[in-house]
mmCIF file with all atom_site columns, C-alpha atoms in Angstrom:
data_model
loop_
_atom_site.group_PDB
_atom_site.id
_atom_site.type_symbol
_atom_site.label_atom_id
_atom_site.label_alt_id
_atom_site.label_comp_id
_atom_site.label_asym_id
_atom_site.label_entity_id
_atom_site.label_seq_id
_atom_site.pdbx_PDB_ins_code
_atom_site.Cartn_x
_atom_site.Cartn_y
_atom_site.Cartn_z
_atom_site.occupancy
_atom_site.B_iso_or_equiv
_atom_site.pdbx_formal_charge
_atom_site.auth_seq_id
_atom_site.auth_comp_id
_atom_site.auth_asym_id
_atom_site.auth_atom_id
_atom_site.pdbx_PDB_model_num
ATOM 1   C CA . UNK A 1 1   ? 0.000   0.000  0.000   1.00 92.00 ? 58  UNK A CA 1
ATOM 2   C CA . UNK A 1 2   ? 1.274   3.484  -0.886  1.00 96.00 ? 59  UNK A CA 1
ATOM 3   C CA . UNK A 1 3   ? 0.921   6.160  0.806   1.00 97.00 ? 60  UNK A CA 1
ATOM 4   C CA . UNK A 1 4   ? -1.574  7.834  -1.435  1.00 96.00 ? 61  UNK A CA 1
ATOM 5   C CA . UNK A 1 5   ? -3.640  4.793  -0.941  1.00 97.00 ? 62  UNK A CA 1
ATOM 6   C CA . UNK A 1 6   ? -2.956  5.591  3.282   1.00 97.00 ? 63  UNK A CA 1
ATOM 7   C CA . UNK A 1 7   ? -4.182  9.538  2.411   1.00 96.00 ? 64  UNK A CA 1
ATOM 8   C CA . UNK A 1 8   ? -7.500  8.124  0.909   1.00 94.00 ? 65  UNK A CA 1
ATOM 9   C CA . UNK A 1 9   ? -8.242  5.338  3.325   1.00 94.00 ? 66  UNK A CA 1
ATOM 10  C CA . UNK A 1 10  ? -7.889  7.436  5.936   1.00 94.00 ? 67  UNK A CA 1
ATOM 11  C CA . UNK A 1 11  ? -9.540  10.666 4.296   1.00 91.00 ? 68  UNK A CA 1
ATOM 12  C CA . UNK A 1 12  ? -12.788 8.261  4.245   1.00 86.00 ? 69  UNK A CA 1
ATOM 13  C CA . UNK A 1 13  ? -12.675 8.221  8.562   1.00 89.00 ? 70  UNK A CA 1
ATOM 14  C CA . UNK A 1 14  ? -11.220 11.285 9.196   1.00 89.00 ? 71  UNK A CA 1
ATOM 15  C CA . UNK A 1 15  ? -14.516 13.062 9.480   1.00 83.00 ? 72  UNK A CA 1
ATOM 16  C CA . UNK A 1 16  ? -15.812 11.421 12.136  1.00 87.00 ? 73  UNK A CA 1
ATOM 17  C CA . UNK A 1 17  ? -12.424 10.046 13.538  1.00 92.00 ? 74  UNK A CA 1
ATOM 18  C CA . UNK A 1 18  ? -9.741  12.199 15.316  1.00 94.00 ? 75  UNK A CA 1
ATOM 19  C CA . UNK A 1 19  ? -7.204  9.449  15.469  1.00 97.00 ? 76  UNK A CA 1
ATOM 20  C CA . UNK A 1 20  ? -7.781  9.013  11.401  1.00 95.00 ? 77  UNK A CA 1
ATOM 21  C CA . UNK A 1 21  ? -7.384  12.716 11.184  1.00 96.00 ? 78  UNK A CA 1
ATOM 22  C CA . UNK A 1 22  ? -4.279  12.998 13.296  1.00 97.00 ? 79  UNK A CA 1
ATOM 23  C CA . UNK A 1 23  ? -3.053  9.739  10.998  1.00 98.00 ? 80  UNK A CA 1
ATOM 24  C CA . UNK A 1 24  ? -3.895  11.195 7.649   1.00 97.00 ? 81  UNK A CA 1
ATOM 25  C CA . UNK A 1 25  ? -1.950  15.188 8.522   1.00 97.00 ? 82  UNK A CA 1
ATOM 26  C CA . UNK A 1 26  ? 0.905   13.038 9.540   1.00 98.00 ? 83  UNK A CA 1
ATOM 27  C CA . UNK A 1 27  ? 1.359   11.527 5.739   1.00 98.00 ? 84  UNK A CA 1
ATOM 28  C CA . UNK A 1 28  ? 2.634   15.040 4.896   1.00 98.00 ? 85  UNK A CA 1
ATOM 29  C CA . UNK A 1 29  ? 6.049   15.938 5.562   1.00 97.00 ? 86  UNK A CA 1
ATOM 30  C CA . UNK A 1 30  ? 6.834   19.764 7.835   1.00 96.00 ? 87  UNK A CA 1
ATOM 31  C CA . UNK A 1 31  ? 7.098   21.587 5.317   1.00 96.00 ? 88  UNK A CA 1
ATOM 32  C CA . UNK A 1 32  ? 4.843   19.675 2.388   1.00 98.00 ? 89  UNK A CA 1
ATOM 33  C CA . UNK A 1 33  ? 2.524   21.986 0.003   1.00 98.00 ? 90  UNK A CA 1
ATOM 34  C CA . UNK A 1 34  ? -0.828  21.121 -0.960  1.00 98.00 ? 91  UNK A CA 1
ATOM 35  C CA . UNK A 1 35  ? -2.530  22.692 -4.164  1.00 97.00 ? 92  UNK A CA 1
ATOM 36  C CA . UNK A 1 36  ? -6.214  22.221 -4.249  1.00 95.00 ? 93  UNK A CA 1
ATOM 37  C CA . UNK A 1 37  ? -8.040  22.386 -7.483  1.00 92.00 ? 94  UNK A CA 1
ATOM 38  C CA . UNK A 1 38  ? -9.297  25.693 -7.720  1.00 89.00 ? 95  UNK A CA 1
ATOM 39  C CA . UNK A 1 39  ? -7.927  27.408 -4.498  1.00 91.00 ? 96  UNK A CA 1
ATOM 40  C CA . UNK A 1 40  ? -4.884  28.909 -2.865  1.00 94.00 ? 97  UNK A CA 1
ATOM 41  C CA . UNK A 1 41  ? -1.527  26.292 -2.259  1.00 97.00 ? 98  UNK A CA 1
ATOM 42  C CA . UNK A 1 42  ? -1.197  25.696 1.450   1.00 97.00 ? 99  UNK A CA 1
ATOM 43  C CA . UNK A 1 43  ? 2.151   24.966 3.082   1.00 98.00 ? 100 UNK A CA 1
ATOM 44  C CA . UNK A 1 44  ? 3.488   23.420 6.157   1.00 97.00 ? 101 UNK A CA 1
ATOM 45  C CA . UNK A 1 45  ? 1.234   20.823 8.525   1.00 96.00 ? 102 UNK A CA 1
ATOM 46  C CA . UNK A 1 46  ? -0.402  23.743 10.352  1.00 96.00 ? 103 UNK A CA 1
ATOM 47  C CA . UNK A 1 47  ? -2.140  24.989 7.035   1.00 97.00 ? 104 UNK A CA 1
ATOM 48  C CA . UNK A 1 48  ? -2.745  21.320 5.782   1.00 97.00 ? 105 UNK A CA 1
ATOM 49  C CA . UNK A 1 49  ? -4.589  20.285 9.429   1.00 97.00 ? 106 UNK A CA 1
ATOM 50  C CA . UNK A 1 50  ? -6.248  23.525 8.612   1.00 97.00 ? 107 UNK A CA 1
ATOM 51  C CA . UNK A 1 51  ? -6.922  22.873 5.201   1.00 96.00 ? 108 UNK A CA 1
ATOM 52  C CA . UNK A 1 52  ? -8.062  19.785 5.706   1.00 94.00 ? 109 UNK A CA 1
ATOM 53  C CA . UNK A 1 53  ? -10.336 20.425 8.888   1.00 93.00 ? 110 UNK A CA 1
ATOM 54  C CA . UNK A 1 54  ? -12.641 22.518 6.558   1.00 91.00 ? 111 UNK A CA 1
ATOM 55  C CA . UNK A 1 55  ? -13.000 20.299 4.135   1.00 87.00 ? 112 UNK A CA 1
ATOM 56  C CA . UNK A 1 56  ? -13.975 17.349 6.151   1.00 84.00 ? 113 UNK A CA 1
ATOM 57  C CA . UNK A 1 57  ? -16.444 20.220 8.269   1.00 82.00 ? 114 UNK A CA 1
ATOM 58  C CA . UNK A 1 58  ? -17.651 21.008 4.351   1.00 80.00 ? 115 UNK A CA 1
ATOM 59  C CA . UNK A 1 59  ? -18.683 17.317 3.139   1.00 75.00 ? 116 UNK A CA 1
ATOM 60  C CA . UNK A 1 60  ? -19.957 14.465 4.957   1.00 72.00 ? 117 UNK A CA 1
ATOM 61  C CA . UNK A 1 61  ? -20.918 10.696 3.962   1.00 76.00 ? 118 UNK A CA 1
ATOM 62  C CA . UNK A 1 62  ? -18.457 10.753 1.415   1.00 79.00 ? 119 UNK A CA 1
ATOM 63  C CA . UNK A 1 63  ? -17.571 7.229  -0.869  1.00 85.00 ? 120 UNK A CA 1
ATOM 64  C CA . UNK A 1 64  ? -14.405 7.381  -3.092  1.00 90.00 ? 121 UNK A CA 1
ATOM 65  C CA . UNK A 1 65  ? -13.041 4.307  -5.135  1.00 95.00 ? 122 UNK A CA 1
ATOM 66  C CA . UNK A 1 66  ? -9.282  5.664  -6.559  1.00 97.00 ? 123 UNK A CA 1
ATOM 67  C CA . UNK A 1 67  ? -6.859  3.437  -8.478  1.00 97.00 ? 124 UNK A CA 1
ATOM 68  C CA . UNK A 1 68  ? -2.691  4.514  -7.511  1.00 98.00 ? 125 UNK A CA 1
ATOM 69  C CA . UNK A 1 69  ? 0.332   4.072  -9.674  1.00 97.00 ? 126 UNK A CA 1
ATOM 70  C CA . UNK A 1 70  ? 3.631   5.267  -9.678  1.00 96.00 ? 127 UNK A CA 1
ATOM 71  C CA . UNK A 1 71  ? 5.128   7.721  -11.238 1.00 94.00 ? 128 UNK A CA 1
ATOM 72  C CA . UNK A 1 72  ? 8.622   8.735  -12.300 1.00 90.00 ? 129 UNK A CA 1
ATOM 73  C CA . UNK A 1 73  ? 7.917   11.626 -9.473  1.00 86.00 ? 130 UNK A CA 1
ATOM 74  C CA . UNK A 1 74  ? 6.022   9.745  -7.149  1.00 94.00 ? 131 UNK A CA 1
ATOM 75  C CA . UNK A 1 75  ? 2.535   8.856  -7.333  1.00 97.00 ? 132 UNK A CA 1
ATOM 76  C CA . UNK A 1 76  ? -0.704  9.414  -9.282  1.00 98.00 ? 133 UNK A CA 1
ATOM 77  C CA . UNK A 1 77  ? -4.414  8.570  -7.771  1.00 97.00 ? 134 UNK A CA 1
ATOM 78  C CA . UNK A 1 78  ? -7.167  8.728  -9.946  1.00 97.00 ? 135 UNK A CA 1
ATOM 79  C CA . UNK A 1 79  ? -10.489 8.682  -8.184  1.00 96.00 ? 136 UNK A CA 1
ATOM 80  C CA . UNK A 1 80  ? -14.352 9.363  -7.943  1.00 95.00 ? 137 UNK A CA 1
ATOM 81  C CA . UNK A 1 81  ? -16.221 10.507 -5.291  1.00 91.00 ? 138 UNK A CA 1
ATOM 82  C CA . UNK A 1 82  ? -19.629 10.927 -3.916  1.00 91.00 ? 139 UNK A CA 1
ATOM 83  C CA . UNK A 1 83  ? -21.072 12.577 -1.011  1.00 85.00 ? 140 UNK A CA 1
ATOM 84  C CA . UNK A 1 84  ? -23.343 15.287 0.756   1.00 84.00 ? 141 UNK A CA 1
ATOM 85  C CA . UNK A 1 85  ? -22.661 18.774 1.272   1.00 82.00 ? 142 UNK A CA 1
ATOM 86  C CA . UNK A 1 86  ? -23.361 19.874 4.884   1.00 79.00 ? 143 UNK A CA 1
ATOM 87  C CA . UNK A 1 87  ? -26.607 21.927 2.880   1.00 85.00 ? 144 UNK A CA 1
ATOM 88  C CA . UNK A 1 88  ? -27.836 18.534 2.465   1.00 86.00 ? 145 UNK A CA 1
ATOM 89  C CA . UNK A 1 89  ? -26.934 18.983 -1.531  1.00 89.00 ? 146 UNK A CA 1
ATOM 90  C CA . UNK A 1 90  ? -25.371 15.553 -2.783  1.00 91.00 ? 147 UNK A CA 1
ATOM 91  C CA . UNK A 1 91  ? -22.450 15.786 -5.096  1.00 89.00 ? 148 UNK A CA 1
ATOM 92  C CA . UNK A 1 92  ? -20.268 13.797 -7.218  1.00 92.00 ? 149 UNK A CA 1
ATOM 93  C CA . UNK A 1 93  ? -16.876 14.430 -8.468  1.00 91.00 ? 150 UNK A CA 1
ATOM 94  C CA . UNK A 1 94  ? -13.840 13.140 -10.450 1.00 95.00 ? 151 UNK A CA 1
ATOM 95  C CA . UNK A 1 95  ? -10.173 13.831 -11.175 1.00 95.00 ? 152 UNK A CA 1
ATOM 96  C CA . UNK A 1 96  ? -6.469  12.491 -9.989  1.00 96.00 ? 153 UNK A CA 1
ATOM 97  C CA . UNK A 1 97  ? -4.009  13.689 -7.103  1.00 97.00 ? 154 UNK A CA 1
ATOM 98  C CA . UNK A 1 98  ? -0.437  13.771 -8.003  1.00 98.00 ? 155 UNK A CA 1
ATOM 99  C CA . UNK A 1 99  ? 2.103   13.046 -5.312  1.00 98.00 ? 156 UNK A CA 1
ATOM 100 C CA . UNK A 1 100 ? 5.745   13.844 -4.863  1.00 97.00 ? 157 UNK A CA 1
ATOM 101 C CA . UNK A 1 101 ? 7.603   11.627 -1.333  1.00 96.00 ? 158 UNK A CA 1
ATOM 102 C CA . UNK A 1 102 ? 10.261  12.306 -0.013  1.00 95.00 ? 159 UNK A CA 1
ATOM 103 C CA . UNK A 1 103 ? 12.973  9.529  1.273   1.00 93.00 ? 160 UNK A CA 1
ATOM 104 C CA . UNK A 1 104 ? 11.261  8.922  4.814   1.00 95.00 ? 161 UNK A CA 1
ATOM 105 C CA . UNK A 1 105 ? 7.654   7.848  3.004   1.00 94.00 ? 162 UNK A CA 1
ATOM 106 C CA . UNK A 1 106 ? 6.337   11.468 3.493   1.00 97.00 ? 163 UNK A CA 1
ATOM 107 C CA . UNK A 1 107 ? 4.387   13.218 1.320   1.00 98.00 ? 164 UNK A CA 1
ATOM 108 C CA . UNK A 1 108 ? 5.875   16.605 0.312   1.00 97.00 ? 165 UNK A CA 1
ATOM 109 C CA . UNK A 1 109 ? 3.902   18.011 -2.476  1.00 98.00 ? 166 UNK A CA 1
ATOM 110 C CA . UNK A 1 110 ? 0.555   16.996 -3.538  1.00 98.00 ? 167 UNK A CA 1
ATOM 111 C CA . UNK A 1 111 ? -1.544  18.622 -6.333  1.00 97.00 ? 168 UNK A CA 1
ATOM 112 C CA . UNK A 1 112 ? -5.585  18.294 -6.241  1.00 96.00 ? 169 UNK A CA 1
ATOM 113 C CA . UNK A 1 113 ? -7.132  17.968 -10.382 1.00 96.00 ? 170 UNK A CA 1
ATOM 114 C CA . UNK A 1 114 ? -10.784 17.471 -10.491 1.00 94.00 ? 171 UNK A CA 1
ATOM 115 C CA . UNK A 1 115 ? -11.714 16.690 -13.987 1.00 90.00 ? 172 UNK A CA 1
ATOM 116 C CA . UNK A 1 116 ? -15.586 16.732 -13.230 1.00 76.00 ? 173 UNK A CA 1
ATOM 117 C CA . UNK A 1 117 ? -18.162 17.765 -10.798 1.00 68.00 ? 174 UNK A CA 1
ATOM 118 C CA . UNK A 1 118 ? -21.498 18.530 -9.880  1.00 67.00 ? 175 UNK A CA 1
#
């Protein structure tokens, strides 16, 4: 198991699980940067707790099925998602995380693509 395929397993309890939470920010290495699709990067673990506290506050009852392979960088996921909004509003969504790791297993930079949505 890679760790992209840690990030998602544990992305899928983290809402409802602090331990899973605590797991999943500790994937990322001190100083990693995280691009989500359509916003701002975030750097550092502070941000990415942050970053990821709001999104997991954001959407609830999520399922995702990904598929991981490596890459000559690091990783690629692609995935699909669906959940509900915390308006109640379901959603679906599709697209691909690309991962660079450092030497200790860490992730270190991490891009967010979504390819479609509703």
């Amino acid at each position: 198991m890679t760790v992209l395929d840690q990030y998602f397993e544990l992305s899928d309890r983290a809402r409802e699980d602090d331990k899973a939470f605590d797991e999943l920010v500790e994937l990322f290495a001190e100083e990693a940067e995280v691009q989500p699709a359509g916003a701002r990067k975030v750097v550092g673990k502070d941000a990415i707790s942050q970053l990821y506290r709001q999104f997991f506050q954001t959407y609830s009852g999520m399922q995702r099925v990904w598929t991981t392979r490596r890459t000559e960088n690091g990783l690629e996921a692609i995935w699909a998602i669906a959940g509900k909004r915390d308006s109640g509003e379901l959603f679906a969504m599709q697209g691909r995380h690309i991962a660079e790791v450092d030497a200790q297993g860490k992730i270190y930079a991490l891009e967010v693509h979504v390819s479609k949505a509703n």
